Amino acid sequence: MERNHEQEELLLQQFFNQQRFDVEDNGFSHRVMRMLPDRARRLNRLWTAVCTVVAVAFFVAGRGWKAVSGSLQGAWADISNHDLMYQLSPLTIYMGLLFLAIAGSYRLVSKS
C-alpha cells in the first residue's frame, strides 16, 4: 500500500512538472508590494486618530479628569500614610511621574 502511495505521488509530481508554465511578471509584484505598506500605514494612522478622538470625547463627556484626580489624591494619601513617605521624597515621586509621562509620550510619537 505504501508503494502505491509513493508511485501515485511520483506520477502526480511528474504530471504537474510537465504542465507547469511561468507567467511573466513584468514588475507587477514589485509595484503591488511597494504600494501596500503606504496604504496600510495611512489606514492605521486614520484609525488611530479616530479612536483617539473618540477616547478624548468619552473622557471629556464622562468628566474623566475628576476620576483621575481622585485616584491620584487617593494614591498620594496612601503613600503619605505609610512608611514610604520616609523613604521617598515628593521630588522623587514627581520625577518618577515625569519620567513615565515622557516615556509614554515618546512611545506614542515613535509609533506614528
PDB file of N, CA and C in Angstrom:
ATOM      1  N   MET A   1       0.817  -1.193   0.000  1.00  0.00           N
ATOM      2  CA  MET A   1       0.000   0.000   0.000  1.00  0.00           C
ATOM      3  C   MET A   1       0.862   1.259   0.000  1.00  0.00           C
ATOM      4  N   GLU A   2       1.949   1.223   0.770  1.00  0.00           N
ATOM      5  CA  GLU A   2       2.832   2.376   0.808  1.00  0.00           C
ATOM      6  C   GLU A   2       3.513   2.582  -0.539  1.00  0.00           C
ATOM      7  N   ARG A   3       3.811   1.502  -1.211  1.00  0.00           N
ATOM      8  CA  ARG A   3       4.450   1.578  -2.527  1.00  0.00           C
ATOM      9  C   ARG A   3       3.491   2.229  -3.525  1.00  0.00           C
ATOM     10  N   ASN A   4       2.221   1.892  -3.456  1.00  0.00           N
ATOM     11  CA  ASN A   4       1.215   2.514  -4.314  1.00  0.00           C
ATOM     12  C   ASN A   4       1.162   4.026  -4.085  1.00  0.00           C
ATOM     13  N   HIS A   5       1.233   4.383  -2.837  1.00  0.00           N
ATOM     14  CA  HIS A   5       1.179   5.807  -2.488  1.00  0.00           C
ATOM     15  C   HIS A   5       2.395   6.545  -3.050  1.00  0.00           C
ATOM     16  N   GLU A   6       3.559   5.945  -2.944  1.00  0.00           N
ATOM     17  CA  GLU A   6       4.779   6.563  -3.474  1.00  0.00           C
ATOM     18  C   GLU A   6       4.698   6.695  -4.994  1.00  0.00           C
ATOM     19  N   GLN A   7       4.170   5.679  -5.663  1.00  0.00           N
ATOM     20  CA  GLN A   7       4.040   5.727  -7.123  1.00  0.00           C
ATOM     21  C   GLN A   7       3.043   6.815  -7.536  1.00  0.00           C
ATOM     22  N   GLU A   8       1.954   6.930  -6.789  1.00  0.00           N
ATOM     23  CA  GLU A   8       0.971   7.978  -7.099  1.00  0.00           C
ATOM     24  C   GLU A   8       1.573   9.364  -6.922  1.00  0.00           C
ATOM     25  N   GLU A   9       2.332   9.530  -5.866  1.00  0.00           N
ATOM     26  CA  GLU A   9       2.984  10.818  -5.623  1.00  0.00           C
ATOM     27  C   GLU A   9       3.959  11.150  -6.748  1.00  0.00           C
ATOM     28  N   LEU A  10       4.711  10.168  -7.186  1.00  0.00           N
ATOM     29  CA  LEU A  10       5.673  10.358  -8.264  1.00  0.00           C
ATOM     30  C   LEU A  10       4.957  10.719  -9.565  1.00  0.00           C
ATOM     31  N   LEU A  11       3.873  10.016  -9.871  1.00  0.00           N
ATOM     32  CA  LEU A  11       3.092  10.314 -11.081  1.00  0.00           C
ATOM     33  C   LEU A  11       2.495  11.716 -11.032  1.00  0.00           C
ATOM     34  N   LEU A  12       1.964  12.066  -9.878  1.00  0.00           N
ATOM     35  CA  LEU A  12       1.406  13.423  -9.729  1.00  0.00           C
ATOM     36  C   LEU A  12       2.483  14.491  -9.909  1.00  0.00           C
ATOM     37  N   GLN A  13       3.624  14.280  -9.298  1.00  0.00           N
ATOM     38  CA  GLN A  13       4.713  15.251  -9.415  1.00  0.00           C
ATOM     39  C   GLN A  13       5.179  15.382 -10.868  1.00  0.00           C
ATOM     40  N   GLN A  14       5.298  14.284 -11.579  1.00  0.00           N
ATOM     41  CA  GLN A  14       5.689  14.323 -12.990  1.00  0.00           C
ATOM     42  C   GLN A  14       4.635  15.053 -13.816  1.00  0.00           C
ATOM     43  N   PHE A  15       3.365  14.767 -13.548  1.00  0.00           N
ATOM     44  CA  PHE A  15       2.291  15.418 -14.291  1.00  0.00           C
ATOM     45  C   PHE A  15       2.336  16.932 -14.103  1.00  0.00           C
ATOM     46  N   PHE A  16       2.441  17.378 -12.851  1.00  0.00           N
ATOM     47  CA  PHE A  16       2.442  18.822 -12.600  1.00  0.00           C
ATOM     48  C   PHE A  16       3.708  19.486 -13.134  1.00  0.00           C
ATOM     49  N   ASN A  17       4.822  18.780 -13.121  1.00  0.00           N
ATOM     50  CA  ASN A  17       6.048  19.353 -13.694  1.00  0.00           C
ATOM     51  C   ASN A  17       5.906  19.552 -15.202  1.00  0.00           C
ATOM     52  N   GLN A  18       5.215  18.638 -15.871  1.00  0.00           N
ATOM     53  CA  GLN A  18       5.004  18.761 -17.322  1.00  0.00           C
ATOM     54  C   GLN A  18       4.016  19.889 -17.643  1.00  0.00           C
ATOM     55  N   GLN A  19       3.051  20.124 -16.774  1.00  0.00           N
ATOM     56  CA  GLN A  19       2.012  21.122 -17.036  1.00  0.00           C
ATOM     57  C   GLN A  19       2.391  22.522 -16.548  1.00  0.00           C
ATOM     58  N   ARG A  20       3.537  22.640 -15.992  1.00  0.00           N
ATOM     59  CA  ARG A  20       3.954  23.911 -15.409  1.00  0.00           C
ATOM     60  C   ARG A  20       4.285  24.930 -16.496  1.00  0.00           C
ATOM     61  N   PHE A  21       3.838  26.161 -16.271  1.00  0.00           N
ATOM     62  CA  PHE A  21       4.230  27.260 -17.156  1.00  0.00           C
ATOM     63  C   PHE A  21       4.400  28.512 -16.310  1.00  0.00           C
ATOM     64  N   ASP A  22       5.289  29.365 -16.724  1.00  0.00           N
ATOM     65  CA  ASP A  22       5.587  30.585 -15.980  1.00  0.00           C
ATOM     66  C   ASP A  22       4.896  31.765 -16.642  1.00  0.00           C
ATOM     67  N   VAL A  23       4.322  32.611 -15.813  1.00  0.00           N
ATOM     68  CA  VAL A  23       3.669  33.827 -16.290  1.00  0.00           C
ATOM     69  C   VAL A  23       4.648  34.971 -16.080  1.00  0.00           C
ATOM     70  N   GLU A  24       4.798  35.807 -17.097  1.00  0.00           N
ATOM     71  CA  GLU A  24       5.710  36.943 -16.974  1.00  0.00           C
ATOM     72  C   GLU A  24       5.151  37.944 -15.978  1.00  0.00           C
ATOM     73  N   ASP A  25       6.009  38.396 -15.105  1.00  0.00           N
ATOM     74  CA  ASP A  25       5.597  39.307 -14.043  1.00  0.00           C
ATOM     75  C   ASP A  25       5.702  40.763 -14.481  1.00  0.00           C
ATOM     76  N   ASN A  26       6.722  41.090 -15.218  1.00  0.00           N
ATOM     77  CA  ASN A  26       6.982  42.451 -15.700  1.00  0.00           C
ATOM     78  C   ASN A  26       6.945  43.495 -14.582  1.00  0.00           C
ATOM     79  N   GLY A  27       7.417  43.132 -13.403  1.00  0.00           N
ATOM     80  CA  GLY A  27       7.490  44.084 -12.297  1.00  0.00           C
ATOM     81  C   GLY A  27       6.182  44.293 -11.569  1.00  0.00           C
ATOM     82  N   PHE A  28       5.135  43.547 -11.896  1.00  0.00           N
ATOM     83  CA  PHE A  28       3.827  43.741 -11.272  1.00  0.00           C
ATOM     84  C   PHE A  28       3.875  43.488  -9.763  1.00  0.00           C
ATOM     85  N   SER A  29       4.483  42.388  -9.359  1.00  0.00           N
ATOM     86  CA  SER A  29       4.552  42.044  -7.936  1.00  0.00           C
ATOM     87  C   SER A  29       5.295  43.122  -7.151  1.00  0.00           C
ATOM     88  N   HIS A  30       6.367  43.630  -7.713  1.00  0.00           N
ATOM     89  CA  HIS A  30       7.137  44.676  -7.039  1.00  0.00           C
ATOM     90  C   HIS A  30       6.295  45.933  -6.855  1.00  0.00           C
ATOM     91  N   ARG A  31       5.555  46.316  -7.876  1.00  0.00           N
ATOM     92  CA  ARG A  31       4.715  47.517  -7.769  1.00  0.00           C
ATOM     93  C   ARG A  31       3.615  47.332  -6.726  1.00  0.00           C
ATOM     94  N   VAL A  32       3.014  46.159  -6.694  1.00  0.00           N
ATOM     95  CA  VAL A  32       1.960  45.900  -5.710  1.00  0.00           C
ATOM     96  C   VAL A  32       2.529  45.947  -4.298  1.00  0.00           C
ATOM     97  N   MET A  33       3.642  45.279  -4.072  1.00  0.00           N
ATOM     98  CA  MET A  33       4.232  45.246  -2.741  1.00  0.00           C
ATOM     99  C   MET A  33       4.706  46.628  -2.295  1.00  0.00           C
ATOM    100  N   ARG A  34       5.145  47.441  -3.227  1.00  0.00           N
ATOM    101  CA  ARG A  34       5.600  48.783  -2.894  1.00  0.00           C
ATOM    102  C   ARG A  34       4.437  49.662  -2.467  1.00  0.00           C
ATOM    103  N   MET A  35       3.261  49.425  -2.991  1.00  0.00           N
ATOM    104  CA  MET A  35       2.108  50.264  -2.675  1.00  0.00           C
ATOM    105  C   MET A  35       1.376  49.813  -1.408  1.00  0.00           C
ATOM    106  N   LEU A  36       1.474  48.564  -1.032  1.00  0.00           N
ATOM    107  CA  LEU A  36       0.728  48.064   0.122  1.00  0.00           C
ATOM    108  C   LEU A  36       1.084  48.739   1.444  1.00  0.00           C
ATOM    109  N   PRO A  37       2.337  48.845   1.826  1.00  0.00           N
ATOM    110  CA  PRO A  37       2.640  49.418   3.140  1.00  0.00           C
ATOM    111  C   PRO A  37       2.154  50.854   3.303  1.00  0.00           C
ATOM    112  N   ASP A  38       2.254  51.678   2.275  1.00  0.00           N
ATOM    113  CA  ASP A  38       1.820  53.062   2.403  1.00  0.00           C
ATOM    114  C   ASP A  38       0.329  53.143   2.679  1.00  0.00           C
ATOM    115  N   ARG A  39      -0.449  52.371   1.975  1.00  0.00           N
ATOM    116  CA  ARG A  39      -1.895  52.393   2.179  1.00  0.00           C
ATOM    117  C   ARG A  39      -2.232  51.871   3.570  1.00  0.00           C
ATOM    118  N   ALA A  40      -1.598  50.810   3.967  1.00  0.00           N
ATOM    119  CA  ALA A  40      -1.852  50.238   5.290  1.00  0.00           C
ATOM    120  C   ALA A  40      -1.440  51.217   6.386  1.00  0.00           C
ATOM    121  N   ARG A  41      -0.314  51.896   6.191  1.00  0.00           N
ATOM    122  CA  ARG A  41       0.152  52.870   7.180  1.00  0.00           C
ATOM    123  C   ARG A  41      -0.821  54.038   7.287  1.00  0.00           C
ATOM    124  N   ARG A  42      -1.329  54.511   6.145  1.00  0.00           N
ATOM    125  CA  ARG A  42      -2.304  55.611   6.185  1.00  0.00           C
ATOM    126  C   ARG A  42      -3.591  55.183   6.884  1.00  0.00           C
ATOM    127  N   LEU A  43      -4.065  53.986   6.575  1.00  0.00           N
ATOM    128  CA  LEU A  43      -5.283  53.498   7.232  1.00  0.00           C
ATOM    129  C   LEU A  43      -5.060  53.317   8.733  1.00  0.00           C
ATOM    130  N   ASN A  44      -3.880  52.852   9.102  1.00  0.00           N
ATOM    131  CA  ASN A  44      -3.563  52.688  10.518  1.00  0.00           C
ATOM    132  C   ASN A  44      -3.549  54.038  11.235  1.00  0.00           C
ATOM    133  N   ARG A  45      -2.962  55.036  10.629  1.00  0.00           N
ATOM    134  CA  ARG A  45      -2.937  56.373  11.236  1.00  0.00           C
ATOM    135  C   ARG A  45      -4.332  56.962  11.334  1.00  0.00           C
ATOM    136  N   LEU A  46      -5.134  56.773  10.299  1.00  0.00           N
ATOM    137  CA  LEU A  46      -6.502  57.273  10.321  1.00  0.00           C
ATOM    138  C   LEU A  46      -7.300  56.590  11.432  1.00  0.00           C
ATOM    139  N   TRP A  47      -7.182  55.275  11.532  1.00  0.00           N
ATOM    140  CA  TRP A  47      -7.895  54.537  12.570  1.00  0.00           C
ATOM    141  C   TRP A  47      -7.434  54.970  13.962  1.00  0.00           C
ATOM    142  N   THR A  48      -6.136  55.183  14.151  1.00  0.00           N
ATOM    143  CA  THR A  48      -5.609  55.643  15.428  1.00  0.00           C
ATOM    144  C   THR A  48      -6.161  57.017  15.774  1.00  0.00           C
ATOM    145  N   ALA A  49      -6.224  57.915  14.794  1.00  0.00           N
ATOM    146  CA  ALA A  49      -6.751  59.254  15.038  1.00  0.00           C
ATOM    147  C   ALA A  49      -8.235  59.201  15.419  1.00  0.00           C
ATOM    148  N   VAL A  50      -9.011  58.393  14.725  1.00  0.00           N
ATOM    149  CA  VAL A  50     -10.437  58.269  15.038  1.00  0.00           C
ATOM    150  C   VAL A  50     -10.628  57.723  16.447  1.00  0.00           C
ATOM    151  N   CYS A  51      -9.891  56.688  16.795  1.00  0.00           N
ATOM    152  CA  CYS A  51     -10.006  56.107  18.136  1.00  0.00           C
ATOM    153  C   CYS A  51      -9.577  57.103  19.217  1.00  0.00           C
ATOM    154  N   THR A  52      -8.539  57.890  18.938  1.00  0.00           N
ATOM    155  CA  THR A  52      -8.091  58.892  19.901  1.00  0.00           C
ATOM    156  C   THR A  52      -9.151  59.953  20.115  1.00  0.00           C
ATOM    157  N   VAL A  53      -9.762  60.426  19.027  1.00  0.00           N
ATOM    158  CA  VAL A  53     -10.820  61.442  19.148  1.00  0.00           C
ATOM    159  C   VAL A  53     -11.997  60.888  19.948  1.00  0.00           C
ATOM    160  N   VAL A  54     -12.385  59.656  19.671  1.00  0.00           N
ATOM    161  CA  VAL A  54     -13.498  59.044  20.408  1.00  0.00           C
ATOM    162  C   VAL A  54     -13.143  58.897  21.885  1.00  0.00           C
ATOM    163  N   ALA A  55     -11.914  58.459  22.184  1.00  0.00           N
ATOM    164  CA  ALA A  55     -11.494  58.292  23.576  1.00  0.00           C
ATOM    165  C   ALA A  55     -11.488  59.630  24.313  1.00  0.00           C
ATOM    166  N   VAL A  56     -10.990  60.674  23.672  1.00  0.00           N
ATOM    167  CA  VAL A  56     -10.979  62.002  24.299  1.00  0.00           C
ATOM    168  C   VAL A  56     -12.406  62.497  24.513  1.00  0.00           C
ATOM    169  N   ALA A  57     -13.273  62.264  23.537  1.00  0.00           N
ATOM    170  CA  ALA A  57     -14.672  62.681  23.686  1.00  0.00           C
ATOM    171  C   ALA A  57     -15.333  61.966  24.863  1.00  0.00           C
ATOM    172  N   PHE A  58     -15.105  60.669  24.995  1.00  0.00           N
ATOM    173  CA  PHE A  58     -15.649  59.935  26.149  1.00  0.00           C
ATOM    174  C   PHE A  58     -15.053  60.442  27.459  1.00  0.00           C
ATOM    175  N   PHE A  59     -13.754  60.736  27.457  1.00  0.00           N
ATOM    176  CA  PHE A  59     -13.089  61.235  28.659  1.00  0.00           C
ATOM    177  C   PHE A  59     -13.697  62.564  29.089  1.00  0.00           C
ATOM    178  N   VAL A  60     -13.911  63.467  28.125  1.00  0.00           N
ATOM    179  CA  VAL A  60     -14.483  64.782  28.441  1.00  0.00           C
ATOM    180  C   VAL A  60     -15.952  64.645  28.830  1.00  0.00           C
ATOM    181  N   ALA A  61     -16.715  63.856  28.083  1.00  0.00           N
ATOM    182  CA  ALA A  61     -18.140  63.709  28.372  1.00  0.00           C
ATOM    183  C   ALA A  61     -18.371  63.050  29.733  1.00  0.00           C
ATOM    184  N   GLY A  62     -17.508  62.157  30.124  1.00  0.00           N
ATOM    185  CA  GLY A  62     -17.655  61.478  31.411  1.00  0.00           C
ATOM    186  C   GLY A  62     -16.917  62.150  32.543  1.00  0.00           C
ATOM    187  N   ARG A  63     -16.390  63.337  32.274  1.00  0.00           N
ATOM    188  CA  ARG A  63     -15.618  64.098  33.269  1.00  0.00           C
ATOM    189  C   ARG A  63     -14.526  63.214  33.885  1.00  0.00           C
ATOM    190  N   GLY A  64     -13.746  62.651  33.016  1.00  0.00           N
ATOM    191  CA  GLY A  64     -12.701  61.721  33.417  1.00  0.00           C
ATOM    192  C   GLY A  64     -11.611  62.341  34.266  1.00  0.00           C
ATOM    193  N   TRP A  65     -11.411  63.645  34.127  1.00  0.00           N
ATOM    194  CA  TRP A  65     -10.379  64.300  34.913  1.00  0.00           C
ATOM    195  C   TRP A  65     -10.693  64.206  36.403  1.00  0.00           C
ATOM    196  N   LYS A  66     -11.984  64.149  36.761  1.00  0.00           N
ATOM    197  CA  LYS A  66     -12.352  64.010  38.181  1.00  0.00           C
ATOM    198  C   LYS A  66     -11.925  62.633  38.695  1.00  0.00           C
ATOM    199  N   ALA A  67     -12.127  61.613  37.890  1.00  0.00           N
ATOM    200  CA  ALA A  67     -11.724  60.261  38.298  1.00  0.00           C
ATOM    201  C   ALA A  67     -10.209  60.169  38.428  1.00  0.00           C
ATOM    202  N   VAL A  68      -9.489  60.752  37.475  1.00  0.00           N
ATOM    203  CA  VAL A  68      -8.023  60.717  37.535  1.00  0.00           C
ATOM    204  C   VAL A  68      -7.534  61.499  38.747  1.00  0.00           C
ATOM    205  N   SER A  69      -8.123  62.659  38.974  1.00  0.00           N
ATOM    206  CA  SER A  69      -7.733  63.484  40.116  1.00  0.00           C
ATOM    207  C   SER A  69      -8.004  62.745  41.424  1.00  0.00           C
ATOM    208  N   GLY A  70      -9.172  62.134  41.533  1.00  0.00           N
ATOM    209  CA  GLY A  70      -9.495  61.383  42.745  1.00  0.00           C
ATOM    210  C   GLY A  70      -8.547  60.215  42.966  1.00  0.00           C
ATOM    211  N   SER A  71      -8.198  59.523  41.891  1.00  0.00           N
ATOM    212  CA  SER A  71      -7.266  58.398  42.011  1.00  0.00           C
ATOM    213  C   SER A  71      -5.886  58.862  42.458  1.00  0.00           C
ATOM    214  N   LEU A  72      -5.420  59.964  41.887  1.00  0.00           N
ATOM    215  CA  LEU A  72      -4.108  60.482  42.285  1.00  0.00           C
ATOM    216  C   LEU A  72      -4.109  60.958  43.726  1.00  0.00           C
ATOM    217  N   GLN A  73      -5.193  61.604  44.148  1.00  0.00           N
ATOM    218  CA  GLN A  73      -5.282  62.059  45.540  1.00  0.00           C
ATOM    219  C   GLN A  73      -5.307  60.859  46.490  1.00  0.00           C
ATOM    220  N   GLY A  74      -6.054  59.822  46.105  1.00  0.00           N
ATOM    221  CA  GLY A  74      -6.087  58.618  46.930  1.00  0.00           C
ATOM    222  C   GLY A  74      -4.734  57.951  47.016  1.00  0.00           C
ATOM    223  N   ALA A  75      -4.030  57.879  45.878  1.00  0.00           N
ATOM    224  CA  ALA A  75      -2.695  57.279  45.870  1.00  0.00           C
ATOM    225  C   ALA A  75      -1.743  58.098  46.732  1.00  0.00           C
ATOM    226  N   TRP A  76      -1.830  59.418  46.643  1.00  0.00           N
ATOM    227  CA  TRP A  76      -0.965  60.291  47.443  1.00  0.00           C
ATOM    228  C   TRP A  76      -1.267  60.121  48.927  1.00  0.00           C
ATOM    229  N   ALA A  77      -2.550  59.991  49.265  1.00  0.00           N
ATOM    230  CA  ALA A  77      -2.932  59.776  50.669  1.00  0.00           C
ATOM    231  C   ALA A  77      -2.392  58.445  51.165  1.00  0.00           C
ATOM    232  N   ASP A  78      -2.467  57.418  50.343  1.00  0.00           N
ATOM    233  CA  ASP A  78      -1.932  56.116  50.744  1.00  0.00           C
ATOM    234  C   ASP A  78      -0.428  56.167  50.947  1.00  0.00           C
ATOM    235  N   ILE A  79       0.257  56.855  50.052  1.00  0.00           N
ATOM    236  CA  ILE A  79       1.716  56.951  50.172  1.00  0.00           C
ATOM    237  C   ILE A  79       2.095  57.730  51.426  1.00  0.00           C
ATOM    238  N   SER A  80       1.380  58.819  51.694  1.00  0.00           N
ATOM    239  CA  SER A  80       1.746  59.653  52.841  1.00  0.00           C
ATOM    240  C   SER A  80       1.402  58.984  54.167  1.00  0.00           C
ATOM    241  N   ASN A  81       0.491  58.028  54.167  1.00  0.00           N
ATOM    242  CA  ASN A  81       0.120  57.346  55.400  1.00  0.00           C
ATOM    243  C   ASN A  81       0.992  56.135  55.706  1.00  0.00           C
ATOM    244  N   HIS A  82       1.908  55.810  54.855  1.00  0.00           N
ATOM    245  CA  HIS A  82       2.763  54.643  55.058  1.00  0.00           C
ATOM    246  C   HIS A  82       4.210  55.073  55.247  1.00  0.00           C
ATOM    247  N   ASP A  83       5.021  54.107  55.526  1.00  0.00           N
ATOM    248  CA  ASP A  83       6.442  54.383  55.723  1.00  0.00           C
ATOM    249  C   ASP A  83       7.151  54.768  54.435  1.00  0.00           C
ATOM    250  N   LEU A  84       6.461  54.615  53.308  1.00  0.00           N
ATOM    251  CA  LEU A  84       7.075  55.001  52.037  1.00  0.00           C
ATOM    252  C   LEU A  84       7.418  56.485  52.029  1.00  0.00           C
ATOM    253  N   MET A  85       6.633  57.268  52.743  1.00  0.00           N
ATOM    254  CA  MET A  85       6.858  58.710  52.748  1.00  0.00           C
ATOM    255  C   MET A  85       8.240  59.036  53.296  1.00  0.00           C
ATOM    256  N   TYR A  86       8.712  58.219  54.235  1.00  0.00           N
ATOM    257  CA  TYR A  86      10.025  58.476  54.811  1.00  0.00           C
ATOM    258  C   TYR A  86      11.140  58.016  53.883  1.00  0.00           C
ATOM    259  N   GLN A  87      10.826  57.118  52.978  1.00  0.00           N
ATOM    260  CA  GLN A  87      11.829  56.609  52.051  1.00  0.00           C
ATOM    261  C   GLN A  87      11.858  57.389  50.738  1.00  0.00           C
ATOM    262  N   LEU A  88      10.706  57.921  50.339  1.00  0.00           N
ATOM    263  CA  LEU A  88      10.612  58.643  49.077  1.00  0.00           C
ATOM    264  C   LEU A  88      10.244  60.097  49.337  1.00  0.00           C
ATOM    265  N   SER A  89      11.000  60.977  48.761  1.00  0.00           N
ATOM    266  CA  SER A  89      10.644  62.386  48.890  1.00  0.00           C
ATOM    267  C   SER A  89       9.646  62.741  47.788  1.00  0.00           C
ATOM    268  N   PRO A  90       8.869  63.798  47.963  1.00  0.00           N
ATOM    269  CA  PRO A  90       7.937  64.215  46.897  1.00  0.00           C
ATOM    270  C   PRO A  90       8.657  64.485  45.583  1.00  0.00           C
ATOM    271  N   LEU A  91       9.882  64.978  45.655  1.00  0.00           N
ATOM    272  CA  LEU A  91      10.645  65.233  44.434  1.00  0.00           C
ATOM    273  C   LEU A  91      10.893  63.925  43.676  1.00  0.00           C
ATOM    274  N   THR A  92      11.201  62.859  44.403  1.00  0.00           N
ATOM    275  CA  THR A  92      11.426  61.562  43.767  1.00  0.00           C
ATOM    276  C   THR A  92      10.163  61.074  43.082  1.00  0.00           C
ATOM    277  N   ILE A  93       9.039  61.235  43.736  1.00  0.00           N
ATOM    278  CA  ILE A  93       7.764  60.806  43.158  1.00  0.00           C
ATOM    279  C   ILE A  93       7.444  61.635  41.924  1.00  0.00           C
ATOM    280  N   TYR A  94       7.601  62.939  41.994  1.00  0.00           N
ATOM    281  CA  TYR A  94       7.321  63.799  40.843  1.00  0.00           C
ATOM    282  C   TYR A  94       8.257  63.490  39.685  1.00  0.00           C
ATOM    283  N   MET A  95       9.513  63.217  39.979  1.00  0.00           N
ATOM    284  CA  MET A  95      10.458  62.874  38.915  1.00  0.00           C
ATOM    285  C   MET A  95      10.064  61.543  38.257  1.00  0.00           C
ATOM    286  N   GLY A  96       9.615  60.589  39.067  1.00  0.00           N
ATOM    287  CA  GLY A  96       9.159  59.315  38.519  1.00  0.00           C
ATOM    288  C   GLY A  96       7.943  59.495  37.617  1.00  0.00           C
ATOM    289  N   LEU A  97       6.991  60.306  38.057  1.00  0.00           N
ATOM    290  CA  LEU A  97       5.808  60.583  37.235  1.00  0.00           C
ATOM    291  C   LEU A  97       6.194  61.312  35.951  1.00  0.00           C
ATOM    292  N   LEU A  98       7.131  62.250  36.062  1.00  0.00           N
ATOM    293  CA  LEU A  98       7.600  62.967  34.871  1.00  0.00           C
ATOM    294  C   LEU A  98       8.262  62.003  33.894  1.00  0.00           C
ATOM    295  N   PHE A  99       9.076  61.100  34.405  1.00  0.00           N
ATOM    296  CA  PHE A  99       9.719  60.102  33.547  1.00  0.00           C
ATOM    297  C   PHE A  99       8.680  59.242  32.839  1.00  0.00           C
ATOM    298  N   LEU A 100       7.662  58.795  33.580  1.00  0.00           N
ATOM    299  CA  LEU A 100       6.615  57.975  32.959  1.00  0.00           C
ATOM    300  C   LEU A 100       5.874  58.756  31.878  1.00  0.00           C
ATOM    301  N   ALA A 101       5.591  60.032  32.125  1.00  0.00           N
ATOM    302  CA  ALA A 101       4.904  60.850  31.123  1.00  0.00           C
ATOM    303  C   ALA A 101       5.768  61.019  29.872  1.00  0.00           C
ATOM    304  N   ILE A 102       7.051  61.263  30.045  1.00  0.00           N
ATOM    305  CA  ILE A 102       7.950  61.439  28.904  1.00  0.00           C
ATOM    306  C   ILE A 102       8.093  60.133  28.132  1.00  0.00           C
ATOM    307  N   ALA A 103       8.259  59.022  28.848  1.00  0.00           N
ATOM    308  CA  ALA A 103       8.413  57.731  28.192  1.00  0.00           C
ATOM    309  C   ALA A 103       7.139  57.371  27.423  1.00  0.00           C
ATOM    310  N   GLY A 104       5.986  57.631  28.023  1.00  0.00           N
ATOM    311  CA  GLY A 104       4.721  57.350  27.333  1.00  0.00           C
ATOM    312  C   GLY A 104       4.541  58.212  26.104  1.00  0.00           C
ATOM    313  N   SER A 105       4.904  59.492  26.208  1.00  0.00           N
ATOM    314  CA  SER A 105       4.795  60.404  25.051  1.00  0.00           C
ATOM    315  C   SER A 105       5.736  59.962  23.943  1.00  0.00           C
ATOM    316  N   TYR A 106       6.952  59.590  24.300  1.00  0.00           N
ATOM    317  CA  TYR A 106       7.919  59.139  23.300  1.00  0.00           C
ATOM    318  C   TYR A 106       7.388  57.899  22.575  1.00  0.00           C
ATOM    319  N   ARG A 107       6.787  56.988  23.340  1.00  0.00           N
ATOM    320  CA  ARG A 107       6.277  55.763  22.744  1.00  0.00           C
ATOM    321  C   ARG A 107       5.134  56.072  21.761  1.00  0.00           C
ATOM    322  N   LEU A 108       4.273  57.005  22.139  1.00  0.00           N
ATOM    323  CA  LEU A 108       3.192  57.400  21.235  1.00  0.00           C
ATOM    324  C   LEU A 108       3.717  58.038  19.955  1.00  0.00           C
ATOM    325  N   VAL A 109       4.685  58.923  20.102  1.00  0.00           N
ATOM    326  CA  VAL A 109       5.234  59.634  18.945  1.00  0.00           C
ATOM    327  C   VAL A 109       6.018  58.671  18.049  1.00  0.00           C
ATOM    328  N   SER A 110       6.757  57.745  18.644  1.00  0.00           N
ATOM    329  CA  SER A 110       7.589  56.846  17.834  1.00  0.00           C
ATOM    330  C   SER A 110       6.753  55.834  17.050  1.00  0.00           C
ATOM    331  N   LYS A 111       5.522  55.574  17.463  1.00  0.00           N
ATOM    332  CA  LYS A 111       4.671  54.640  16.736  1.00  0.00           C
ATOM    333  C   LYS A 111       4.046  55.280  15.501  1.00  0.00           C
ATOM    334  N   SER A 112       4.042  56.584  15.423  1.00  0.00           N
ATOM    335  CA  SER A 112       3.403  57.261  14.279  1.00  0.00           C
ATOM    336  C   SER A 112       4.192  57.098  13.026  1.00  0.00           C
TER     337      SER A 112
END
